[in-house]
Amino acid sequence: MKHLVIAGAGEFGRELYWTIEGANGYGTEFDIKGYLDDAPEPEKVAKLQKPLLGSTKEYQISEDDVFTCAIANPAAREVVIQKLLDKGAKFISIVHKTAIIHGSVNLGKGMVVCPFTVIGDSSVIGDYVVLNGFSAIGHDCVVGEYTCMMSHVDVTGHANVGRRVFIGGGAGTVPGVKIGDDAYIGAGSVVLKKVNPGIKVFGNPAVPI
């Protein structure tokens, strides 16, 4: 049995705890050991279901440890994951039992796939991606590393989403759209045309802000 350490003890960390309890492999392949956080807030730590184990810097990795990351800011997510990888951490994917993932999908490592998500035929999903509850990725899509999609996001067929993209809850795209690295798509936005790297867009249709 492996012992899962959750990097990030904020609100998403609390939500992820319950996703993990309903994930494939929980209770048979791994249990939950606790949390790491480099800037813990006492009022948030008090709400955790498992103990705070320390910071990413001070924590000593054990042979039976495996890791997941509960940080939804893509850039911060990459920094924390890389810190832990440099220390020898091994990340596993958390995939909730209610997720529907077509057999032709190419999944990256270290992903978080929350309840009632769908990933369609022949899509390619990069390492350390977050797909929050009820989000959907259509057929033949590409999603880059560290990208985070919040709940009820709808990325339609042949879309290409870059690395470290944040897509807010309820946002969607038309088929075939391209979103560049480090872009930010505001909640509820509808992306009708290309979003250049590093651009923040919002609205229906989504426009730069």
PDB file of C-alpha atoms in Angstrom:
ATOM      1  CA  MET A   1       0.000   0.000   0.000  1.00  0.00           C
ATOM      2  CA  LYS A   2       1.329   3.423  -1.010  1.00  0.00           C
ATOM      3  CA  HIS A   3       0.723   6.557   1.063  1.00  0.00           C
ATOM      4  CA  LEU A   4      -0.574   9.563  -0.891  1.00  0.00           C
ATOM      5  CA  VAL A   5       0.693  13.035   0.002  1.00  0.00           C
ATOM      6  CA  ILE A   6      -1.369  15.989  -1.237  1.00  0.00           C
ATOM      7  CA  ALA A   7       0.651  19.098  -2.121  1.00  0.00           C
ATOM      8  CA  GLY A   8      -1.586  22.068  -1.352  1.00  0.00           C
ATOM      9  CA  ALA A   9      -3.696  22.495   1.782  1.00  0.00           C
ATOM     10  CA  GLY A  10      -6.142  25.119   0.542  1.00  0.00           C
ATOM     11  CA  GLU A  11      -9.736  24.855  -0.609  1.00  0.00           C
ATOM     12  CA  PHE A  12      -8.908  22.702  -3.629  1.00  0.00           C
ATOM     13  CA  GLY A  13      -6.912  20.423  -1.343  1.00  0.00           C
ATOM     14  CA  ARG A  14      -9.989  19.882   0.794  1.00  0.00           C
ATOM     15  CA  GLU A  15     -12.120  19.133  -2.263  1.00  0.00           C
ATOM     16  CA  LEU A  16      -9.496  16.808  -3.686  1.00  0.00           C
ATOM     17  CA  TYR A  17      -9.560  14.713  -0.512  1.00  0.00           C
ATOM     18  CA  TRP A  18     -13.137  13.626  -1.306  1.00  0.00           C
ATOM     19  CA  THR A  19     -12.328  13.040  -4.973  1.00  0.00           C
ATOM     20  CA  ILE A  20      -9.465  10.779  -3.903  1.00  0.00           C
ATOM     21  CA  GLU A  21     -11.793   8.739  -1.689  1.00  0.00           C
ATOM     22  CA  GLY A  22     -13.861   7.968  -4.800  1.00  0.00           C
ATOM     23  CA  ALA A  23     -10.891   7.449  -7.119  1.00  0.00           C
ATOM     24  CA  ASN A  24      -9.635   4.294  -8.759  1.00  0.00           C
ATOM     25  CA  GLY A  25      -7.129   2.559  -6.497  1.00  0.00           C
ATOM     26  CA  TYR A  26      -8.084   4.261  -3.242  1.00  0.00           C
ATOM     27  CA  GLY A  27      -8.043   1.800  -0.361  1.00  0.00           C
ATOM     28  CA  THR A  28      -6.448  -0.954  -2.443  1.00  0.00           C
ATOM     29  CA  GLU A  29      -3.354   0.687  -3.950  1.00  0.00           C
ATOM     30  CA  PHE A  30      -2.973   3.788  -1.778  1.00  0.00           C
ATOM     31  CA  ASP A  31      -4.376   5.648   1.210  1.00  0.00           C
ATOM     32  CA  ILE A  32      -4.103   9.332   2.166  1.00  0.00           C
ATOM     33  CA  LYS A  33      -1.201  10.304   4.400  1.00  0.00           C
ATOM     34  CA  GLY A  34      -1.656  14.071   4.667  1.00  0.00           C
ATOM     35  CA  TYR A  35      -0.866  17.470   3.184  1.00  0.00           C
ATOM     36  CA  LEU A  36       2.103  19.655   2.355  1.00  0.00           C
ATOM     37  CA  ASP A  37       1.884  23.431   2.130  1.00  0.00           C
ATOM     38  CA  ASP A  38       4.580  26.093   1.930  1.00  0.00           C
ATOM     39  CA  ALA A  39       2.348  28.881   3.294  1.00  0.00           C
ATOM     40  CA  PRO A  40      -0.343  27.201   5.406  1.00  0.00           C
ATOM     41  CA  GLU A  41      -3.223  29.286   6.732  1.00  0.00           C
ATOM     42  CA  PRO A  42      -4.415  28.124  10.167  1.00  0.00           C
ATOM     43  CA  GLU A  43      -8.121  28.559   9.435  1.00  0.00           C
ATOM     44  CA  LYS A  44      -7.771  26.390   6.316  1.00  0.00           C
ATOM     45  CA  VAL A  45      -5.574  23.785   7.967  1.00  0.00           C
ATOM     46  CA  ALA A  46      -8.212  23.395  10.694  1.00  0.00           C
ATOM     47  CA  LYS A  47     -10.693  22.130   8.085  1.00  0.00           C
ATOM     48  CA  LEU A  48      -8.455  19.394   6.661  1.00  0.00           C
ATOM     49  CA  GLN A  49      -9.432  15.730   6.993  1.00  0.00           C
ATOM     50  CA  LYS A  50      -5.768  14.672   7.269  1.00  0.00           C
ATOM     51  CA  PRO A  51      -2.745  16.218   9.028  1.00  0.00           C
ATOM     52  CA  LEU A  52      -0.419  18.875   7.683  1.00  0.00           C
ATOM     53  CA  LEU A  53       2.931  17.123   7.225  1.00  0.00           C
ATOM     54  CA  GLY A  54       5.051  20.228   6.667  1.00  0.00           C
ATOM     55  CA  SER A  55       6.378  22.173   3.696  1.00  0.00           C
ATOM     56  CA  THR A  56       7.663  20.852   0.390  1.00  0.00           C
ATOM     57  CA  LYS A  57      11.182  21.891   1.447  1.00  0.00           C
ATOM     58  CA  GLU A  58      11.270  20.246   4.873  1.00  0.00           C
ATOM     59  CA  TYR A  59       9.301  17.090   4.125  1.00  0.00           C
ATOM     60  CA  GLN A  60      11.391  13.936   3.915  1.00  0.00           C
ATOM     61  CA  ILE A  61      10.030  11.615   1.239  1.00  0.00           C
ATOM     62  CA  SER A  62       9.534   7.996   2.269  1.00  0.00           C
ATOM     63  CA  GLU A  63       9.898   5.005  -0.028  1.00  0.00           C
ATOM     64  CA  ASP A  64       6.162   4.284   0.080  1.00  0.00           C
ATOM     65  CA  ASP A  65       5.067   7.871  -0.611  1.00  0.00           C
ATOM     66  CA  VAL A  66       3.276   8.908  -3.774  1.00  0.00           C
ATOM     67  CA  PHE A  67       2.076  12.410  -4.572  1.00  0.00           C
ATOM     68  CA  THR A  68      -0.682  14.482  -6.109  1.00  0.00           C
ATOM     69  CA  CYS A  69      -1.003  18.266  -6.367  1.00  0.00           C
ATOM     70  CA  ALA A  70      -4.019  20.303  -5.230  1.00  0.00           C
ATOM     71  CA  ILE A  71      -3.001  23.647  -6.708  1.00  0.00           C
ATOM     72  CA  ALA A  72      -5.222  25.045  -9.466  1.00  0.00           C
ATOM     73  CA  ASN A  73      -3.021  27.970 -10.487  1.00  0.00           C
ATOM     74  CA  PRO A  74      -1.091  26.449 -13.404  1.00  0.00           C
ATOM     75  CA  ALA A  75       2.164  28.370 -12.930  1.00  0.00           C
ATOM     76  CA  ALA A  76       2.242  27.752  -9.172  1.00  0.00           C
ATOM     77  CA  ARG A  77       1.295  24.133  -9.796  1.00  0.00           C
ATOM     78  CA  GLU A  78       4.304  23.636 -12.042  1.00  0.00           C
ATOM     79  CA  VAL A  79       6.676  25.214  -9.490  1.00  0.00           C
ATOM     80  CA  VAL A  80       5.498  22.982  -6.629  1.00  0.00           C
ATOM     81  CA  ILE A  81       5.465  19.798  -8.704  1.00  0.00           C
ATOM     82  CA  GLN A  82       8.960  20.485 -10.017  1.00  0.00           C
ATOM     83  CA  LYS A  83      10.227  21.089  -6.468  1.00  0.00           C
ATOM     84  CA  LEU A  84       8.921  17.704  -5.424  1.00  0.00           C
ATOM     85  CA  LEU A  85      10.154  15.931  -8.547  1.00  0.00           C
ATOM     86  CA  ASP A  86      13.625  17.316  -7.869  1.00  0.00           C
ATOM     87  CA  LYS A  87      13.447  15.659  -4.435  1.00  0.00           C
ATOM     88  CA  GLY A  88      12.528  12.323  -5.985  1.00  0.00           C
ATOM     89  CA  ALA A  89       8.739  12.414  -5.578  1.00  0.00           C
ATOM     90  CA  LYS A  90       6.613  10.017  -7.634  1.00  0.00           C
ATOM     91  CA  PHE A  91       3.269  11.407  -8.809  1.00  0.00           C
ATOM     92  CA  ILE A  92       0.225   9.306  -9.565  1.00  0.00           C
ATOM     93  CA  SER A  93      -2.941  10.245 -11.429  1.00  0.00           C
ATOM     94  CA  ILE A  94      -6.144  10.623  -9.464  1.00  0.00           C
ATOM     95  CA  VAL A  95      -9.072   9.514 -11.624  1.00  0.00           C
ATOM     96  CA  HIS A  96     -12.525   9.438 -10.072  1.00  0.00           C
ATOM     97  CA  LYS A  97     -14.583   6.318 -10.737  1.00  0.00           C
ATOM     98  CA  THR A  98     -17.361   8.334 -12.396  1.00  0.00           C
ATOM     99  CA  ALA A  99     -15.053   9.782 -15.089  1.00  0.00           C
ATOM    100  CA  ILE A 100     -15.622   8.577 -18.658  1.00  0.00           C
ATOM    101  CA  ILE A 101     -12.363   8.281 -20.590  1.00  0.00           C
ATOM    102  CA  HIS A 102     -12.484   6.758 -24.042  1.00  0.00           C
ATOM    103  CA  GLY A 103     -10.036   3.934 -24.633  1.00  0.00           C
ATOM    104  CA  SER A 104      -8.194   5.771 -27.396  1.00  0.00           C
ATOM    105  CA  VAL A 105      -7.214   8.705 -25.151  1.00  0.00           C
ATOM    106  CA  ASN A 106      -3.532   9.331 -24.439  1.00  0.00           C
ATOM    107  CA  LEU A 107      -3.324  10.397 -20.784  1.00  0.00           C
ATOM    108  CA  GLY A 108      -0.366  12.122 -19.166  1.00  0.00           C
ATOM    109  CA  LYS A 109       0.987  11.367 -15.713  1.00  0.00           C
ATOM    110  CA  GLY A 110       0.114  13.055 -12.436  1.00  0.00           C
ATOM    111  CA  MET A 111      -3.325  14.157 -13.585  1.00  0.00           C
ATOM    112  CA  VAL A 112      -6.355  15.006 -11.451  1.00  0.00           C
ATOM    113  CA  VAL A 113      -9.618  13.894 -13.068  1.00  0.00           C
ATOM    114  CA  CYS A 114     -12.562  14.861 -10.885  1.00  0.00           C
ATOM    115  CA  PRO A 115     -16.099  13.387 -10.762  1.00  0.00           C
ATOM    116  CA  PHE A 116     -18.286  13.191 -13.865  1.00  0.00           C
ATOM    117  CA  THR A 117     -15.677  14.368 -16.351  1.00  0.00           C
ATOM    118  CA  VAL A 118     -15.486  13.129 -19.950  1.00  0.00           C
ATOM    119  CA  ILE A 119     -12.459  12.839 -22.256  1.00  0.00           C
ATOM    120  CA  GLY A 120     -13.326  12.024 -25.838  1.00  0.00           C
ATOM    121  CA  ASP A 121     -11.909   9.805 -28.546  1.00  0.00           C
ATOM    122  CA  SER A 122      -8.262  10.232 -29.607  1.00  0.00           C
ATOM    123  CA  SER A 123      -7.538  13.218 -27.383  1.00  0.00           C
ATOM    124  CA  VAL A 124      -4.063  13.771 -25.925  1.00  0.00           C
ATOM    125  CA  ILE A 125      -3.803  15.130 -22.387  1.00  0.00           C
ATOM    126  CA  GLY A 126      -0.469  16.345 -21.011  1.00  0.00           C
ATOM    127  CA  ASP A 127       1.171  15.669 -17.668  1.00  0.00           C
ATOM    128  CA  TYR A 128      -0.178  17.174 -14.427  1.00  0.00           C
ATOM    129  CA  VAL A 129      -3.423  18.484 -15.945  1.00  0.00           C
ATOM    130  CA  VAL A 130      -6.450  19.186 -13.710  1.00  0.00           C
ATOM    131  CA  LEU A 131      -9.980  18.484 -14.953  1.00  0.00           C
ATOM    132  CA  ASN A 132     -12.488  19.592 -12.348  1.00  0.00           C
ATOM    133  CA  GLY A 133     -15.983  18.167 -11.930  1.00  0.00           C
ATOM    134  CA  PHE A 134     -18.362  17.893 -14.893  1.00  0.00           C
ATOM    135  CA  SER A 135     -15.766  19.183 -17.363  1.00  0.00           C
ATOM    136  CA  ALA A 136     -15.632  17.680 -20.842  1.00  0.00           C
ATOM    137  CA  ILE A 137     -12.977  17.410 -23.535  1.00  0.00           C
ATOM    138  CA  GLY A 138     -14.202  16.427 -26.982  1.00  0.00           C
ATOM    139  CA  HIS A 139     -12.617  14.162 -29.567  1.00  0.00           C
ATOM    140  CA  ASP A 140      -9.194  14.826 -31.095  1.00  0.00           C
ATOM    141  CA  CYS A 141      -8.218  17.558 -28.637  1.00  0.00           C
ATOM    142  CA  VAL A 142      -4.755  18.357 -27.310  1.00  0.00           C
ATOM    143  CA  VAL A 143      -4.283  19.764 -23.807  1.00  0.00           C
ATOM    144  CA  GLY A 144      -0.836  20.861 -22.632  1.00  0.00           C
ATOM    145  CA  GLU A 145       0.980  20.173 -19.370  1.00  0.00           C
ATOM    146  CA  TYR A 146      -0.161  21.815 -16.119  1.00  0.00           C
ATOM    147  CA  THR A 147      -3.345  23.210 -17.646  1.00  0.00           C
ATOM    148  CA  CYS A 148      -6.217  23.528 -15.159  1.00  0.00           C
ATOM    149  CA  MET A 149      -9.879  23.387 -16.166  1.00  0.00           C
ATOM    150  CA  MET A 150     -12.457  24.238 -13.524  1.00  0.00           C
ATOM    151  CA  SER A 151     -15.927  22.722 -13.221  1.00  0.00           C
ATOM    152  CA  HIS A 152     -18.362  22.524 -16.154  1.00  0.00           C
ATOM    153  CA  VAL A 153     -15.767  23.483 -18.769  1.00  0.00           C
ATOM    154  CA  ASP A 154     -16.551  22.291 -22.312  1.00  0.00           C
ATOM    155  CA  VAL A 155     -13.604  22.016 -24.703  1.00  0.00           C
ATOM    156  CA  THR A 156     -14.979  20.803 -28.021  1.00  0.00           C
ATOM    157  CA  GLY A 157     -13.520  18.615 -30.764  1.00  0.00           C
ATOM    158  CA  HIS A 158     -10.127  19.339 -32.349  1.00  0.00           C
ATOM    159  CA  ALA A 159      -9.375  22.157 -29.899  1.00  0.00           C
ATOM    160  CA  ASN A 160      -5.739  22.703 -29.002  1.00  0.00           C
ATOM    161  CA  VAL A 161      -5.060  24.050 -25.512  1.00  0.00           C
ATOM    162  CA  GLY A 162      -1.499  24.996 -24.600  1.00  0.00           C
ATOM    163  CA  ARG A 163       0.583  24.533 -21.456  1.00  0.00           C
ATOM    164  CA  ARG A 164      -0.292  26.192 -18.134  1.00  0.00           C
ATOM    165  CA  VAL A 165      -3.669  27.457 -19.358  1.00  0.00           C
ATOM    166  CA  PHE A 166      -6.356  28.287 -16.793  1.00  0.00           C
ATOM    167  CA  ILE A 167      -9.983  27.856 -17.894  1.00  0.00           C
ATOM    168  CA  GLY A 168     -12.587  29.135 -15.431  1.00  0.00           C
ATOM    169  CA  GLY A 169     -15.801  27.369 -14.514  1.00  0.00           C
ATOM    170  CA  GLY A 170     -18.527  27.168 -17.129  1.00  0.00           C
ATOM    171  CA  ALA A 171     -16.287  28.310 -19.990  1.00  0.00           C
ATOM    172  CA  GLY A 172     -16.359  26.648 -23.392  1.00  0.00           C
ATOM    173  CA  THR A 173     -14.841  26.663 -26.857  1.00  0.00           C
ATOM    174  CA  VAL A 174     -15.993  26.147 -30.406  1.00  0.00           C
ATOM    175  CA  PRO A 175     -14.451  23.207 -32.278  1.00  0.00           C
ATOM    176  CA  GLY A 176     -10.916  23.565 -33.566  1.00  0.00           C
ATOM    177  CA  VAL A 177      -9.974  26.643 -31.564  1.00  0.00           C
ATOM    178  CA  LYS A 178      -6.379  27.176 -30.415  1.00  0.00           C
ATOM    179  CA  ILE A 179      -5.465  28.566 -26.984  1.00  0.00           C
ATOM    180  CA  GLY A 180      -1.815  29.490 -26.443  1.00  0.00           C
ATOM    181  CA  ASP A 181       0.443  28.716 -23.498  1.00  0.00           C
ATOM    182  CA  ASP A 182      -0.226  30.601 -20.229  1.00  0.00           C
ATOM    183  CA  ALA A 183      -3.564  32.002 -21.419  1.00  0.00           C
ATOM    184  CA  TYR A 184      -6.378  32.667 -18.959  1.00  0.00           C
ATOM    185  CA  ILE A 185     -10.003  32.038 -19.922  1.00  0.00           C
ATOM    186  CA  GLY A 186     -12.446  33.713 -17.537  1.00  0.00           C
ATOM    187  CA  ALA A 187     -15.400  31.893 -16.002  1.00  0.00           C
ATOM    188  CA  GLY A 188     -18.385  31.537 -18.307  1.00  0.00           C
ATOM    189  CA  SER A 189     -16.482  32.676 -21.380  1.00  0.00           C
ATOM    190  CA  VAL A 190     -17.058  31.273 -24.869  1.00  0.00           C
ATOM    191  CA  VAL A 191     -13.909  31.103 -26.972  1.00  0.00           C
ATOM    192  CA  LEU A 192     -14.736  31.554 -30.649  1.00  0.00           C
ATOM    193  CA  LYS A 193     -11.282  32.295 -32.054  1.00  0.00           C
ATOM    194  CA  LYS A 194      -7.593  31.866 -31.324  1.00  0.00           C
ATOM    195  CA  VAL A 195      -6.276  33.081 -27.968  1.00  0.00           C
ATOM    196  CA  ASN A 196      -2.631  34.085 -28.122  1.00  0.00           C
ATOM    197  CA  PRO A 197      -0.121  32.964 -25.465  1.00  0.00           C
ATOM    198  CA  GLY A 198      -0.317  34.810 -22.159  1.00  0.00           C
ATOM    199  CA  ILE A 199      -3.568  36.620 -22.989  1.00  0.00           C
ATOM    200  CA  LYS A 200      -6.463  36.900 -20.533  1.00  0.00           C
ATOM    201  CA  VAL A 201      -9.930  36.795 -22.108  1.00  0.00           C
ATOM    202  CA  PHE A 202     -13.439  37.034 -20.767  1.00  0.00           C
ATOM    203  CA  GLY A 203     -17.015  37.139 -22.059  1.00  0.00           C
ATOM    204  CA  ASN A 204     -19.243  35.731 -24.774  1.00  0.00           C
ATOM    205  CA  PRO A 205     -17.593  35.978 -27.206  1.00  0.00           C
ATOM    206  CA  ALA A 206     -14.341  35.947 -25.233  1.00  0.00           C
ATOM    207  CA  VAL A 207     -12.243  39.096 -25.766  1.00  0.00           C
ATOM    208  CA  PRO A 208      -8.990  40.286 -24.187  1.00  0.00           C
ATOM    209  CA  ILE A 209      -9.284  42.225 -20.933  1.00  0.00           C
TER     210      ILE A 209
END
